[in-house]
C-alpha positions as a Markdown table, in Angstrom:
| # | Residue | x | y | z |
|---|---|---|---|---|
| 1 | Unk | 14.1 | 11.5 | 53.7 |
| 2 | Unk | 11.8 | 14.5 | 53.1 |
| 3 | Unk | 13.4 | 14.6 | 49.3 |
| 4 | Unk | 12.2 | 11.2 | 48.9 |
| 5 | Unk | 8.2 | 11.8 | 50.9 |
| 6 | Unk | 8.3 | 14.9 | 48.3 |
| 7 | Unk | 9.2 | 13.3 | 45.1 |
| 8 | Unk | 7.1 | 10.2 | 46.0 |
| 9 | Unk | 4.1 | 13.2 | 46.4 |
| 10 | Unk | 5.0 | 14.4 | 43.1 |
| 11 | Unk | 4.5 | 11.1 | 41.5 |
| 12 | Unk | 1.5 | 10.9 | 43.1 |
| 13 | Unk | -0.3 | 13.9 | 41.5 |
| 14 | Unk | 1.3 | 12.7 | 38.2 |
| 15 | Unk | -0.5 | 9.4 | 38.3 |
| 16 | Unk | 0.0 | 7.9 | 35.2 |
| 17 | Unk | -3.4 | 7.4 | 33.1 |
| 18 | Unk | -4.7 | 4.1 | 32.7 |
| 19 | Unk | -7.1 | 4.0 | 29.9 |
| 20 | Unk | -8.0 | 6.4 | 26.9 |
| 21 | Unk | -11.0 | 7.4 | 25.7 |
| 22 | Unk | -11.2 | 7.2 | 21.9 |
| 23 | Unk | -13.2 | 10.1 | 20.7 |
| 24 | Unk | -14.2 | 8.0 | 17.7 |
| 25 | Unk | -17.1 | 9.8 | 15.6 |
| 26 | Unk | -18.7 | 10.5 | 18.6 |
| 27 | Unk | -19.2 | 14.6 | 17.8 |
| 28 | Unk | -21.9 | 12.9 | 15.5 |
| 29 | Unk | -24.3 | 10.8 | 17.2 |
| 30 | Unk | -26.9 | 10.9 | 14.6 |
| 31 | Unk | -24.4 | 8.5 | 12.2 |
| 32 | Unk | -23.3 | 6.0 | 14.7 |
| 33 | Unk | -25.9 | 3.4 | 13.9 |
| 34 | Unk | -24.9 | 4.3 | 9.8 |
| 35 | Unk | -21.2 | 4.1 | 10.1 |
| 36 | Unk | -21.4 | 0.8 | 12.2 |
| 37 | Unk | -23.0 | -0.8 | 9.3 |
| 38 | Unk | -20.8 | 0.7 | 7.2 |
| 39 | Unk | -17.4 | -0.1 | 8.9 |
| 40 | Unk | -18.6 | -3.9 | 9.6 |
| 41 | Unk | -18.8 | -4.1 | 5.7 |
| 42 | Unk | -16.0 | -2.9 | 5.1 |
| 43 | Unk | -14.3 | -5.2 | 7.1 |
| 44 | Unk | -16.0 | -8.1 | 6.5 |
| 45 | Unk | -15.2 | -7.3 | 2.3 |
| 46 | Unk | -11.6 | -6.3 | 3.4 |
| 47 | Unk | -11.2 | -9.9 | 5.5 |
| 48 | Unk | -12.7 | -12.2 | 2.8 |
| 49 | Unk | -11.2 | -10.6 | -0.3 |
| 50 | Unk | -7.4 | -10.9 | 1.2 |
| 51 | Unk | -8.1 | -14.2 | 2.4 |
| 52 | Unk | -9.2 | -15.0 | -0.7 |
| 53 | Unk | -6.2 | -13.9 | -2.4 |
| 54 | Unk | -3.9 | -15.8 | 0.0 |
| 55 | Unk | -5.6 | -19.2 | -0.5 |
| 56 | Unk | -5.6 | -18.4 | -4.2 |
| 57 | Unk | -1.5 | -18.0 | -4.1 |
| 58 | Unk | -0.9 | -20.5 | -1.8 |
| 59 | Unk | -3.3 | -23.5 | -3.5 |
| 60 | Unk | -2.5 | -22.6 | -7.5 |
| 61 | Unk | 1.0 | -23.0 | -8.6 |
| 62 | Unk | 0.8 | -20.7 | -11.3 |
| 63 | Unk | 0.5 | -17.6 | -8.9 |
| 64 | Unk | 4.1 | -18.7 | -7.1 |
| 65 | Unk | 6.5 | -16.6 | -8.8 |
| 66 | Unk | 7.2 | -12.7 | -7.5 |
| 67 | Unk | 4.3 | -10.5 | -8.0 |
| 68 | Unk | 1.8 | -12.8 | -6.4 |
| 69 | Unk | 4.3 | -13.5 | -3.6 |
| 70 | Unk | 4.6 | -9.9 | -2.9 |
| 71 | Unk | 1.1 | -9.6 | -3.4 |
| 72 | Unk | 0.8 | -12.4 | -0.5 |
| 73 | Unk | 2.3 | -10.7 | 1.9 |
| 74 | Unk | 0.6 | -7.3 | 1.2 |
| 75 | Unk | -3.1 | -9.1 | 1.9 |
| 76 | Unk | -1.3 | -10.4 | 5.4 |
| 77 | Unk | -0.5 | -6.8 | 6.3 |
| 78 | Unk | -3.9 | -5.5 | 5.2 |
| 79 | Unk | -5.2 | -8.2 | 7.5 |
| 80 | Unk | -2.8 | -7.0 | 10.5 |
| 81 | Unk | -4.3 | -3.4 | 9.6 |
| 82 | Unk | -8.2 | -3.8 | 9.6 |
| 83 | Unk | -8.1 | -6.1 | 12.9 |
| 84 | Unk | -6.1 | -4.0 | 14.5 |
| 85 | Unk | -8.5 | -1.2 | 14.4 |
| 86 | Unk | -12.0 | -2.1 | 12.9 |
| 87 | Unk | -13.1 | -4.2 | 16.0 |
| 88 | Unk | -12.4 | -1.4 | 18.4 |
| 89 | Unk | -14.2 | 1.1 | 16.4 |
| 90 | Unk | -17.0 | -1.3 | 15.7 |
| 91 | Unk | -17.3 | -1.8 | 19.4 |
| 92 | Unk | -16.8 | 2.1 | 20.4 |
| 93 | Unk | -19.9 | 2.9 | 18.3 |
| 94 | Unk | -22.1 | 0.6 | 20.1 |
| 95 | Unk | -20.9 | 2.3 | 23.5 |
| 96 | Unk | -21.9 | 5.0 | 25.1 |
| 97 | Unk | -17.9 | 5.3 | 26.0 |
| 98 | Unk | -14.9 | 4.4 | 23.7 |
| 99 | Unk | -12.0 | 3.3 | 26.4 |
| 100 | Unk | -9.1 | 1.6 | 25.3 |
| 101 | Unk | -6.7 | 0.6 | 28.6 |
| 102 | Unk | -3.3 | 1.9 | 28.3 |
| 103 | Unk | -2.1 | -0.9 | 26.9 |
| 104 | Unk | -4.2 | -2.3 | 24.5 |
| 105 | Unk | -3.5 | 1.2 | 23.0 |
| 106 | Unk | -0.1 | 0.7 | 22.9 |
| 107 | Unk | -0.5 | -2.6 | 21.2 |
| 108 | Unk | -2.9 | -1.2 | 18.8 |
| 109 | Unk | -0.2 | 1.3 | 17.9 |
| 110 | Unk | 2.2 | -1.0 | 17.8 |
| 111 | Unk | 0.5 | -3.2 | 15.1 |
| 112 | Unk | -0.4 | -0.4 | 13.4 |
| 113 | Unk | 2.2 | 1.1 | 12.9 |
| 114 | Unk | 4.0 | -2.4 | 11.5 |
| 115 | Unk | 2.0 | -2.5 | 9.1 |
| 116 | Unk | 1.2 | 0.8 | 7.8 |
| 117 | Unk | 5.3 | 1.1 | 7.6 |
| 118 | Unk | 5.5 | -2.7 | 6.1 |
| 119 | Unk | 3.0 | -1.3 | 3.3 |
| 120 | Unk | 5.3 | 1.1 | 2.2 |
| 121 | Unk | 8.2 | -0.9 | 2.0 |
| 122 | Unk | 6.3 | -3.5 | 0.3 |
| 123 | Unk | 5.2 | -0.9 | -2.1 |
| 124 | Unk | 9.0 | -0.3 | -3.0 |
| 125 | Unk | 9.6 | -3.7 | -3.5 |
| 126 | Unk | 6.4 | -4.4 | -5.9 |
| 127 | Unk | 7.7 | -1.3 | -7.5 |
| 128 | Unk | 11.6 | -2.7 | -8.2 |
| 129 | Unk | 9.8 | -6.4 | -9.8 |
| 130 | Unk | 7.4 | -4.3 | -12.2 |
| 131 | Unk | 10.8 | -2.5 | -13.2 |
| 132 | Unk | 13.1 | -5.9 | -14.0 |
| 133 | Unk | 9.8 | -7.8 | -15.1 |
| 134 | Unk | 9.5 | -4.8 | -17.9 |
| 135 | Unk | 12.5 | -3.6 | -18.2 |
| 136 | Unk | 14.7 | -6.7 | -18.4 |
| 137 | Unk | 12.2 | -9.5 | -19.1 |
| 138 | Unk | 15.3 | -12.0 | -20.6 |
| 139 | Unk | 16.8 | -11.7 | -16.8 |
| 140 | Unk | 13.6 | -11.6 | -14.9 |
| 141 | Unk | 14.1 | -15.0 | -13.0 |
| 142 | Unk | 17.6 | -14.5 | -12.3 |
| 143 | Unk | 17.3 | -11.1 | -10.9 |
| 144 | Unk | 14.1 | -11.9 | -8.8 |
| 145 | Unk | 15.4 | -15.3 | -7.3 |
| 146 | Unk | 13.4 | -17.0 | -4.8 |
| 147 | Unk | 16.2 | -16.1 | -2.5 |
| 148 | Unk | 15.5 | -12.2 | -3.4 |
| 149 | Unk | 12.5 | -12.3 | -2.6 |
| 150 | Unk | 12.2 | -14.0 | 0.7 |
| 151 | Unk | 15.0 | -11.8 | 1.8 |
| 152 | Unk | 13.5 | -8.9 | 0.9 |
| 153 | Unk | 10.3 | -9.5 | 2.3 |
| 154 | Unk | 12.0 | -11.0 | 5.5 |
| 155 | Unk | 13.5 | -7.4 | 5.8 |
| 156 | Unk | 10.4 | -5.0 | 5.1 |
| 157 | Unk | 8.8 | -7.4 | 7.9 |
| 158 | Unk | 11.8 | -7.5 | 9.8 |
| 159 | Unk | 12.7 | -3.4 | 9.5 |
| 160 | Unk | 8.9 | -2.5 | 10.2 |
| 161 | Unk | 8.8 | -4.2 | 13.3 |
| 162 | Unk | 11.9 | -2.4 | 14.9 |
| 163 | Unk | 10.8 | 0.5 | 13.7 |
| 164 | Unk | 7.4 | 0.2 | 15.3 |
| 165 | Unk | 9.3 | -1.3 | 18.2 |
| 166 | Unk | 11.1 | 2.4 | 18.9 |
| 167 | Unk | 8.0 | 4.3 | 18.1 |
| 168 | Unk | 6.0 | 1.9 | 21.1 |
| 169 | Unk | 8.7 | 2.1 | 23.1 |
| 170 | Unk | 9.5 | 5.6 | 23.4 |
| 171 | Unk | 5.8 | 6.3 | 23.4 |
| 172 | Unk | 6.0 | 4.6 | 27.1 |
| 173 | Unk | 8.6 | 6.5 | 28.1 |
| 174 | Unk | 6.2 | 9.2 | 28.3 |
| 175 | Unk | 3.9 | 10.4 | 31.3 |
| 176 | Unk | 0.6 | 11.0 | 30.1 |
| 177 | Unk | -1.0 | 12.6 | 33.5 |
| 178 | Unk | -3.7 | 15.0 | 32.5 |
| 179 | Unk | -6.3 | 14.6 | 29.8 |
| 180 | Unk | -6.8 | 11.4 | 27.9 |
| 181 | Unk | -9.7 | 11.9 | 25.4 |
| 182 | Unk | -7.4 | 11.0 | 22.1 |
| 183 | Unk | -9.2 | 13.0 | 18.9 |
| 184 | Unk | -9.1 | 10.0 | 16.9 |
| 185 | Unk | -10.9 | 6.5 | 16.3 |
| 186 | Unk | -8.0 | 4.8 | 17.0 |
| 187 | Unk | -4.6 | 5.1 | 18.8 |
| 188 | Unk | -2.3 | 7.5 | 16.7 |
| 189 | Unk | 1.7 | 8.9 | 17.1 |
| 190 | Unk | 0.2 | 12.8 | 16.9 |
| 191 | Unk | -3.0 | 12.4 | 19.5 |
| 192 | Unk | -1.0 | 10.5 | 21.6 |
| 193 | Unk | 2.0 | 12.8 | 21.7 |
| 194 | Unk | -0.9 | 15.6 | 22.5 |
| 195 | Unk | -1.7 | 14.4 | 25.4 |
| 196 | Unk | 2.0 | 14.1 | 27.1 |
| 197 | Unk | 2.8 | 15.9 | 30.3 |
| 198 | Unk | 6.5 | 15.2 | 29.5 |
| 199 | Unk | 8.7 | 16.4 | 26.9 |
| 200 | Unk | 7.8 | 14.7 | 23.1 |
| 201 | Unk | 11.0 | 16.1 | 21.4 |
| 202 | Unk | 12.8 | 12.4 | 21.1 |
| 203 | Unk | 9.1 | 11.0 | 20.0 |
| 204 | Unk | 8.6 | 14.0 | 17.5 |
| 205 | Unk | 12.4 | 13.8 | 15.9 |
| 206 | Unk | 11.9 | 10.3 | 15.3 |
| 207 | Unk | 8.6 | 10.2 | 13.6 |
| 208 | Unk | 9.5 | 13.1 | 10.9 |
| 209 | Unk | 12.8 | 10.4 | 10.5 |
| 210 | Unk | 10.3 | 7.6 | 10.2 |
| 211 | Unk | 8.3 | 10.0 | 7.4 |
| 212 | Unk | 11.2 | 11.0 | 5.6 |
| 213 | Unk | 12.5 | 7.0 | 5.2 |
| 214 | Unk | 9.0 | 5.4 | 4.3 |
| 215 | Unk | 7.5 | 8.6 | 3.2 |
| 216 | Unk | 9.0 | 10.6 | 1.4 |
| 217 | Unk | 12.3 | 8.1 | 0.3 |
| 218 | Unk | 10.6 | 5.3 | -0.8 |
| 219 | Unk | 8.1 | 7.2 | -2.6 |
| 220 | Unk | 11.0 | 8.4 | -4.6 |
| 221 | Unk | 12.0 | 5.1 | -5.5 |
| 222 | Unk | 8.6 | 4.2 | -6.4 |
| 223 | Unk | 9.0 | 6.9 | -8.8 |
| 224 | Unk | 12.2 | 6.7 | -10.1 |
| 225 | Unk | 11.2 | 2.8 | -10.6 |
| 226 | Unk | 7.9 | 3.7 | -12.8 |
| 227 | Unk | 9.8 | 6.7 | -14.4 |
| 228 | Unk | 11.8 | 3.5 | -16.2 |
| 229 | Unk | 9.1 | 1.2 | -16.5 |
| 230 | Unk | 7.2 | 4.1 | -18.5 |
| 231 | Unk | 9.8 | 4.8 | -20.4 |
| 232 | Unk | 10.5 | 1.3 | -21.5 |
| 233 | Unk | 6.6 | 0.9 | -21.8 |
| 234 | Unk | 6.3 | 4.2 | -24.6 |
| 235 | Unk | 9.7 | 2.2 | -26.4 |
| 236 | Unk | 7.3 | -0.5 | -27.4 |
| 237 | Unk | 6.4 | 0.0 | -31.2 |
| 238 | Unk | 3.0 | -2.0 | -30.8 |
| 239 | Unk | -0.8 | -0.8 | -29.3 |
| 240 | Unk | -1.0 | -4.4 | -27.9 |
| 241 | Unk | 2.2 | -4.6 | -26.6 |
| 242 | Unk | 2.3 | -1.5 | -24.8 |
| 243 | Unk | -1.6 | -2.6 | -23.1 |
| 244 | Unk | -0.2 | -5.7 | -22.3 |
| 245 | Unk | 3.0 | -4.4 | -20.2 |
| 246 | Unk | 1.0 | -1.4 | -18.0 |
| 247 | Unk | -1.7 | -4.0 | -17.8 |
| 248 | Unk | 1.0 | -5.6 | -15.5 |
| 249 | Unk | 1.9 | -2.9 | -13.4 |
| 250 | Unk | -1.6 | -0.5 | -13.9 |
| 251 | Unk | -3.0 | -2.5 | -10.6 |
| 252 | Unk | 0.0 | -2.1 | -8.2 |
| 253 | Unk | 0.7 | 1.8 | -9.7 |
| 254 | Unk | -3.6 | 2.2 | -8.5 |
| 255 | Unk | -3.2 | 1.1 | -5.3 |
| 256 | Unk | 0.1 | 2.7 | -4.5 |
| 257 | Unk | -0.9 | 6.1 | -5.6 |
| 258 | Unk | -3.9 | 5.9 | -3.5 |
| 259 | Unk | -2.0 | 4.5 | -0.5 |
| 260 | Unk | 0.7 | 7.4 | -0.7 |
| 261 | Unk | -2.2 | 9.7 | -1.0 |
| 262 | Unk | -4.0 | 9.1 | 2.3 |
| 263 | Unk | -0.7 | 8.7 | 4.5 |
| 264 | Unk | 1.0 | 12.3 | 3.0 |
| 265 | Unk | -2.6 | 13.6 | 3.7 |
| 266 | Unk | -2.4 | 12.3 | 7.2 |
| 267 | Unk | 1.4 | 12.0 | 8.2 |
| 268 | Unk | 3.4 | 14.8 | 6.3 |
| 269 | Unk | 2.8 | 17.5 | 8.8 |
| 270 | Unk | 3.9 | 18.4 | 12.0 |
| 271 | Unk | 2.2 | 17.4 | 15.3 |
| 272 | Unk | 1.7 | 21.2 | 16.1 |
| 273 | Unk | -0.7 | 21.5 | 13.0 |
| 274 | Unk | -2.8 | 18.0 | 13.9 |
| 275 | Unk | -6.2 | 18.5 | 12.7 |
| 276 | Unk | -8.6 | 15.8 | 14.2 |
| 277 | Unk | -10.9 | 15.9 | 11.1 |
| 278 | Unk | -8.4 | 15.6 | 8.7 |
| 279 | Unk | -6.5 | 12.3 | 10.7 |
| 280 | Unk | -9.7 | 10.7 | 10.8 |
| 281 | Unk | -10.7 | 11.1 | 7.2 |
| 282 | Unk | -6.8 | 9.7 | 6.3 |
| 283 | Unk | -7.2 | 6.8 | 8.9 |
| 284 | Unk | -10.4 | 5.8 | 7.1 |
| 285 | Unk | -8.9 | 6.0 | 4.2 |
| 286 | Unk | -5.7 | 4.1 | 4.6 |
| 287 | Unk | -6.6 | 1.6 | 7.5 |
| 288 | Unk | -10.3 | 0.7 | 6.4 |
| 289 | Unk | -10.7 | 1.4 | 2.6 |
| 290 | Unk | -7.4 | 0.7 | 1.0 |
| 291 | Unk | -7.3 | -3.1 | 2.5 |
| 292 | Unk | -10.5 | -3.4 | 1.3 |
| 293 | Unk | -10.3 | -2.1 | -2.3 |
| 294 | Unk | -6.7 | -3.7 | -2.9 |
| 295 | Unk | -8.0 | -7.3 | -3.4 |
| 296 | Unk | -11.0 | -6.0 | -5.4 |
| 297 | Unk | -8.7 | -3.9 | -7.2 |
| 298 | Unk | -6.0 | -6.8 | -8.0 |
| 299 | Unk | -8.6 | -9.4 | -9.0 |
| 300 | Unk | -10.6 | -7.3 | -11.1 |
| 301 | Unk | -7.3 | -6.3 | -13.2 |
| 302 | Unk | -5.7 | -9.6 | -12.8 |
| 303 | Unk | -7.0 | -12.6 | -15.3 |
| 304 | Unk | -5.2 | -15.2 | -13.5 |
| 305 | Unk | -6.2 | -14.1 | -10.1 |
| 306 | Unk | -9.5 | -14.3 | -11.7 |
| 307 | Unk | -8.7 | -17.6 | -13.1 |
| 308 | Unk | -7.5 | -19.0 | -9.7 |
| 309 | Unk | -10.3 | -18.1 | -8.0 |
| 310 | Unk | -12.7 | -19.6 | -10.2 |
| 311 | Unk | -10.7 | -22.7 | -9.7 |
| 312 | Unk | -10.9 | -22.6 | -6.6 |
| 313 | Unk | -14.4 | -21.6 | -6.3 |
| 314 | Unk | -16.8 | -22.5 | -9.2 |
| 315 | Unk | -19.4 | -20.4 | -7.8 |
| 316 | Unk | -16.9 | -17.2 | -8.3 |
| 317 | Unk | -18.1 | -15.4 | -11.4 |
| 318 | Unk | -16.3 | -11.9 | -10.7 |
């Protein structure tokens, strides 16, 4: 009985916390009014130019084969990305506070992180149809099948999600009973991990697996696929014909490079060495300006994207 009054007291002086406070950009109050103005662009550009691109694939039939399909599913997870984040911090610099309740946190994590990971798998996949489209053009629609291609984007969807379901879950296995100002504008694996009272080893073991898989692996394959697709470009005996085949894959090797940029800046490190500054200049970069400049990338490099659009919408003239 007195074993059970004492480890009931213990519990009760390690009350778990309830809500976070996002520190946002609040260390500079001068720029709140600025960067509010600047973030609701953003994501008003981000929203509109990859809904724009998904009513462009779905409405004109020539934009259903691979690339586009892929390209479909990326504007959906840049979607997932901004909204899971932007309306928070939009709403944090307006208050005087930032809170976020202990599980809207989670959530935000969790969506996140599904599609930050997603991303990168996507990326992968974008990379492997550049390579057959190039490489073996006379077998491009048997090797990228219809079947392919829902399958594999059924399982960057469906392996993102579990893998963001372990990172949420164990992240609530954790007691977080002391301080909860979290250094970032939104809810992050390292803050969070910061601010534990219990033991992060599990949490910390995983997330340098998670790094190494989307990270560093499928950057590799990204790699070895445009290592071919170069190769087979420089093989081409004509100017035009070599413009014409990295003018397919220029647009997706832009946007991949600058993706796999931001997240090694942010991610490949250990949670020891977290540097606020550093995370939030990453975040902005992969959560708010890389959804945002991948439509206006892809339609500014893409003449039937361009084409669709105008379609579409006579009054587009980009």
């Amino acid at each position: 009985m007195i074993s059970l009054v004492t480890e009931m007291l213990i519990l009760i002086n390690q009350t778990q916390v309830t809500e976070f406070i996002l520190q946002g950009f609040s260390e500079h109050p001068e720029l709140q009014i600025p960067l509010f103005s600047c973030f609701l662009s953003l994501y008003v550009v981000a929203l509109t130019g990859n809904v724009l691109i998904i009513i462009a694939i779905v409405l004109n039939t020539n934009l259903h084969s691979p690339m586009y399909f892929f390209l479909f599913n990326l504007a959906i997870m840049d979607i997932i990305c901004t909204s899971s984040i932007l309306p928070k911090v939009l709403d944090g610099l307006l208050s005087e506070k930032n809170i976020i309740s202990y599980v809207s946190c989670l959530a935000q994590l969790y969506f996140l992180t599904w599609a930050l990971s997603s991303e990168l798998l996507l990326f992968t996949a974008m990379a492997y149809d550049r390579y057959v489209a190039i490489c073996h053009p006379l077998h491009y629609s048997t090797m990228m099948s219809k079947t392919l291609c829902s399958m594999l984007a059924a399982g960057v969807w469906g392996i993102c999600a579990f893998n963001s379901s372990i990172h949420t879950g164990l992240m609530t296995r954790l007691s977080f009973c002391g301080p909860n100002v979290i250094t970032h504008f939104f809810c992050e694996i390292p803050p969070l991990l910061l601010l534990s009272c219990t033991s992060t080893y599990i949490n910390s073991v995983m997330t340098v697996l998670a790094d190494a898989f989307y990270g560093v692996f499928n950057f590799l394959l990204t790699l070895v696929s445009y290592g071919f697709i170069i190769s087979s470009i420089l093989k081409i005996r004509s100017v035009e014909g070599k413009k014409k085949a990295f003018s397919t894959c220029s647009s997706h090797l832009i946007v991949a490079s600058m993706y796999y940029t931001a997240v090694f800046y942010a991610y490949i490190s250990p949670v020891a060495s977290y540097n606020p500054e550093k995370s939030k200049l990453a975040g902005v970069l992969y959560s708010v300006l890389s959804p945002t400049l991948n439509p206006l990338i892809y339609t500014l490099r893409n003449k039937e994207v361009k084409q669709a659009l105008r379609k579409l919408f006579p009054f587009y003239r980009n």
